[in-house]
Amino acid sequence: MIEAGDDSIVQDGTVNIHGQPADKKKTGNWKACYFILGNECCERLAYYGMSTNLVNYFIERMHQGNATAAKNVNNWSGTCYIMPLLGAFLADAYLGRYWVIAIFSMIYVIGMTLLTVSASVNALKNSVAVAFVALYLIALGTGGIKPCVSSFGADQFDETDEKEREKKSSFFNWFYFSINVGALIASSVLVWIQTNVGWGWGFGVPAVAMAIAVVSFFSGSVLYRLQKPGGSPLTRIAQVLVATFRKINVKVPADKTILYETPDDGSNIVGSRKLEHTDKLRCFDKAAVPTGSDDIKGTPNSWRLCTVTQVEELKAIIKILPIWATGIVFSAVYSQMSTMFVLQGNTMDQHIGPHFKIPSASLSLFDTLSVLFWVPIYDKLIVPFARKFTGNERGFTQLQRMGIGLVISVFSMVIAGILEVVRLNMVRKHNYYDMETLPISIFWQVPQYFLIGCAEVFTFIGQIEFFYDQAPDAMRSLCSALSLTTNALGNYLSSLLVTIVMDMTTRHGKLGWIPDNLNRGHLDYFYWVLAILSVLNFFAYLWISMKYTYKKATGHVK
């Protein structure tokens, strides 16, 4: 256990790469984060450089239709955001965040290399099987990195130190900023290379970027603060459920001091502080009620008697689930940038001057530019201004921040729908039904991309910070992974909506809302569906967030 009061040692239980208590001056803080931000920037450059234009790769190289290609991209993207549950479990339970990032980064590099080979070697260029093996290796690799890297960066700031705790909130903003620096290069330079040079080079450059990401990560090893894994969080959750069931007939006492907890200031969970008892979900308090058969003086059987902190871990997870669920519709809106926005842009005039065409997938750079614009504005201007009125050191609470983003996302779908109405009116007016590219500039799509970028700064960054902050100390990777699954389910929801609307609108010989020739479809109707779902989702979120209470941790980490 770390001795409280030792000013040279970090008090949150972190250790250095050698397993010794982390030194405040030699480890952590921004000097360690620069390597993490460099890693994230290059990794996201690799990911977006490969994924941004993937729908066109499926259409051009794999000869798939619009709806099929969109569903394949959504399903693969969804898998990329489901796999973090595996990486997070390994990090929290056994390996720690550092080693999970290191191992899964290697898998990622192998996947990127195989994808490059499949796009370059003539014998493999049309092989769907090889391409999908590569893509799902990448999904596995990103599954180990994504749930750990933001939490690993936040671990570099001591939560028991007021000055470092303030820096941690700023870290999440700049972490997301670094993501979008990589995305900016991907959606501009790399998409252009894929469109004008070839898919081999277009995937090869991201593979090199991923290799650089690995080098950047390992370069900062001696500076990192590592949180020790706390054992299987799923086992602890199961213990609370079993103990509660065993004591189903036990009455929870009105005096909460009777509930079992370790006598010292530290929790018996490695890497975790104690959590204060809360009055919500009191049925689970039964697991912490001592009975005559429980040995509270020795080491109780955790399958019969759990500590208050262990019970509160489960409560914390259950409490954030409704907030988590409201992120699914937002993620479905966000996923349109890599599918429907690209398909919509394919039908518009992509020329910049007489000789240069901008690929439709490159329009996502305006989403990235929006994020790069709004992050410093939010961090340096909006937060100090809002702080004067709210009194909150963050400017807005995490829940308020996410809610603002949800509102902005509605307008992005409305703008996209209006543009499609204008585009289809031009088709009908001039009989452009079979015209591949309409004489309407693709840059009319910029507002819908820009609004989604603004929404991201509020909702996604707020979400990252919320799930890190509200997670029990020993479950932070798992909760970060849980937040990422909203992206997965958002992609799956989008894929499901495409399937449903195509099934319902292609009956009786009709082409449906999203045919291969969008000039004969009604993509605007699909945007209206998403706008309506977003409005309903916001009101559900408003009701849920008003009932939410933030967690309170006490004591120190063992």
PDB file of N, CA and C in Angstrom, residues 177 180 184 364-377 408 446-457:
ATOM      1  N   PHE A 177      -8.996  15.882 -30.085  1.00  0.00           N
ATOM      2  CA  PHE A 177      -8.364  16.746 -31.094  1.00  0.00           C
ATOM      3  C   PHE A 177      -7.336  15.935 -31.891  1.00  0.00           C
ATOM      4  N   ASN A 180      -8.739  13.689 -34.487  1.00  0.00           N
ATOM      5  CA  ASN A 180      -9.211  14.357 -35.692  1.00  0.00           C
ATOM      6  C   ASN A 180      -8.096  14.942 -36.541  1.00  0.00           C
ATOM      7  N   LEU A 184      -8.189  14.068 -40.325  1.00  0.00           N
ATOM      8  CA  LEU A 184      -8.086  15.110 -41.349  1.00  0.00           C
ATOM      9  C   LEU A 184      -7.170  14.661 -42.494  1.00  0.00           C
ATOM     10  N   SER A 364     -15.719  14.275 -45.544  1.00  0.00           N
ATOM     11  CA  SER A 364     -15.672  14.073 -44.096  1.00  0.00           C
ATOM     12  C   SER A 364     -14.584  14.916 -43.446  1.00  0.00           C
ATOM     13  N   LEU A 365     -13.663  15.470 -44.245  1.00  0.00           N
ATOM     14  CA  LEU A 365     -12.644  16.351 -43.675  1.00  0.00           C
ATOM     15  C   LEU A 365     -13.285  17.598 -43.076  1.00  0.00           C
ATOM     16  N   PHE A 366     -14.503  17.966 -43.538  1.00  0.00           N
ATOM     17  CA  PHE A 366     -15.181  19.123 -42.949  1.00  0.00           C
ATOM     18  C   PHE A 366     -15.752  18.788 -41.573  1.00  0.00           C
ATOM     19  N   ASP A 367     -16.070  17.520 -41.364  1.00  0.00           N
ATOM     20  CA  ASP A 367     -16.402  17.068 -40.013  1.00  0.00           C
ATOM     21  C   ASP A 367     -15.169  17.210 -39.126  1.00  0.00           C
ATOM     22  N   THR A 368     -14.035  16.767 -39.645  1.00  0.00           N
ATOM     23  CA  THR A 368     -12.778  16.843 -38.901  1.00  0.00           C
ATOM     24  C   THR A 368     -12.384  18.288 -38.632  1.00  0.00           C
ATOM     25  N   LEU A 369     -12.481  19.142 -39.651  1.00  0.00           N
ATOM     26  CA  LEU A 369     -12.158  20.560 -39.460  1.00  0.00           C
ATOM     27  C   LEU A 369     -13.076  21.194 -38.424  1.00  0.00           C
ATOM     28  N   SER A 370     -14.325  20.758 -38.414  1.00  0.00           N
ATOM     29  CA  SER A 370     -15.274  21.261 -37.423  1.00  0.00           C
ATOM     30  C   SER A 370     -14.818  20.914 -36.010  1.00  0.00           C
ATOM     31  N   VAL A 371     -14.385  19.647 -35.837  1.00  0.00           N
ATOM     32  CA  VAL A 371     -13.893  19.223 -34.522  1.00  0.00           C
ATOM     33  C   VAL A 371     -12.643  20.004 -34.139  1.00  0.00           C
ATOM     34  N   LEU A 372     -11.715  20.146 -35.092  1.00  0.00           N
ATOM     35  CA  LEU A 372     -10.477  20.880 -34.813  1.00  0.00           C
ATOM     36  C   LEU A 372     -10.749  22.351 -34.493  1.00  0.00           C
ATOM     37  N   PHE A 373     -11.832  22.881 -35.059  1.00  0.00           N
ATOM     38  CA  PHE A 373     -12.236  24.258 -34.770  1.00  0.00           C
ATOM     39  C   PHE A 373     -12.883  24.360 -33.390  1.00  0.00           C
ATOM     40  N   TRP A 374     -13.787  23.422 -33.082  1.00  0.00           N
ATOM     41  CA  TRP A 374     -14.588  23.545 -31.869  1.00  0.00           C
ATOM     42  C   TRP A 374     -13.862  23.108 -30.601  1.00  0.00           C
ATOM     43  N   VAL A 375     -12.904  22.166 -30.686  1.00  0.00           N
ATOM     44  CA  VAL A 375     -12.219  21.710 -29.468  1.00  0.00           C
ATOM     45  C   VAL A 375     -11.492  22.848 -28.761  1.00  0.00           C
ATOM     46  N   PRO A 376     -10.597  23.604 -29.445  1.00  0.00           N
ATOM     47  CA  PRO A 376      -9.954  24.730 -28.732  1.00  0.00           C
ATOM     48  C   PRO A 376     -10.933  25.829 -28.345  1.00  0.00           C
ATOM     49  N   ILE A 377     -11.962  26.049 -29.180  1.00  0.00           N
ATOM     50  CA  ILE A 377     -12.981  27.050 -28.829  1.00  0.00           C
ATOM     51  C   ILE A 377     -13.692  26.634 -27.552  1.00  0.00           C
ATOM     52  N   ILE A 408     -27.758  19.221 -31.434  1.00  0.00           N
ATOM     53  CA  ILE A 408     -27.089  19.636 -32.675  1.00  0.00           C
ATOM     54  C   ILE A 408     -27.187  18.548 -33.740  1.00  0.00           C
ATOM     55  N   VAL A 446     -21.322  20.415 -47.026  1.00  0.00           N
ATOM     56  CA  VAL A 446     -20.448  20.870 -45.942  1.00  0.00           C
ATOM     57  C   VAL A 446     -21.222  21.154 -44.639  1.00  0.00           C
ATOM     58  N   PRO A 447     -22.377  21.857 -44.672  1.00  0.00           N
ATOM     59  CA  PRO A 447     -23.072  22.142 -43.408  1.00  0.00           C
ATOM     60  C   PRO A 447     -23.427  20.892 -42.598  1.00  0.00           C
ATOM     61  N   GLN A 448     -23.876  19.814 -43.267  1.00  0.00           N
ATOM     62  CA  GLN A 448     -24.267  18.621 -42.510  1.00  0.00           C
ATOM     63  C   GLN A 448     -23.048  17.962 -41.862  1.00  0.00           C
ATOM     64  N   TYR A 449     -21.897  17.976 -42.552  1.00  0.00           N
ATOM     65  CA  TYR A 449     -20.667  17.450 -41.957  1.00  0.00           C
ATOM     66  C   TYR A 449     -20.210  18.341 -40.793  1.00  0.00           C
ATOM     67  N   PHE A 450     -20.278  19.648 -40.988  1.00  0.00           N
ATOM     68  CA  PHE A 450     -19.808  20.583 -39.973  1.00  0.00           C
ATOM     69  C   PHE A 450     -20.636  20.470 -38.690  1.00  0.00           C
ATOM     70  N   LEU A 451     -21.942  20.292 -38.842  1.00  0.00           N
ATOM     71  CA  LEU A 451     -22.808  20.159 -37.674  1.00  0.00           C
ATOM     72  C   LEU A 451     -22.536  18.868 -36.910  1.00  0.00           C
ATOM     73  N   ILE A 452     -22.277  17.786 -37.638  1.00  0.00           N
ATOM     74  CA  ILE A 452     -21.960  16.535 -36.949  1.00  0.00           C
ATOM     75  C   ILE A 452     -20.648  16.682 -36.174  1.00  0.00           C
ATOM     76  N   GLY A 453     -19.676  17.384 -36.754  1.00  0.00           N
ATOM     77  CA  GLY A 453     -18.420  17.630 -36.048  1.00  0.00           C
ATOM     78  C   GLY A 453     -18.633  18.412 -34.764  1.00  0.00           C
ATOM     79  N   CYS A 454     -19.480  19.416 -34.826  1.00  0.00           N
ATOM     80  CA  CYS A 454     -19.808  20.202 -33.628  1.00  0.00           C
ATOM     81  C   CYS A 454     -20.491  19.331 -32.581  1.00  0.00           C
ATOM     82  N   ALA A 455     -21.423  18.486 -33.030  1.00  0.00           N
ATOM     83  CA  ALA A 455     -22.129  17.579 -32.120  1.00  0.00           C
ATOM     84  C   ALA A 455     -21.157  16.611 -31.450  1.00  0.00           C
ATOM     85  N   GLU A 456     -20.157  16.145 -32.205  1.00  0.00           N
ATOM     86  CA  GLU A 456     -19.145  15.234 -31.662  1.00  0.00           C
ATOM     87  C   GLU A 456     -18.420  15.845 -30.478  1.00  0.00           C
ATOM     88  N   VAL A 457     -18.016  17.121 -30.616  1.00  0.00           N
ATOM     89  CA  VAL A 457     -17.241  17.784 -29.578  1.00  0.00           C
ATOM     90  C   VAL A 457     -18.021  17.804 -28.262  1.00  0.00           C
TER      91      VAL A 457
END
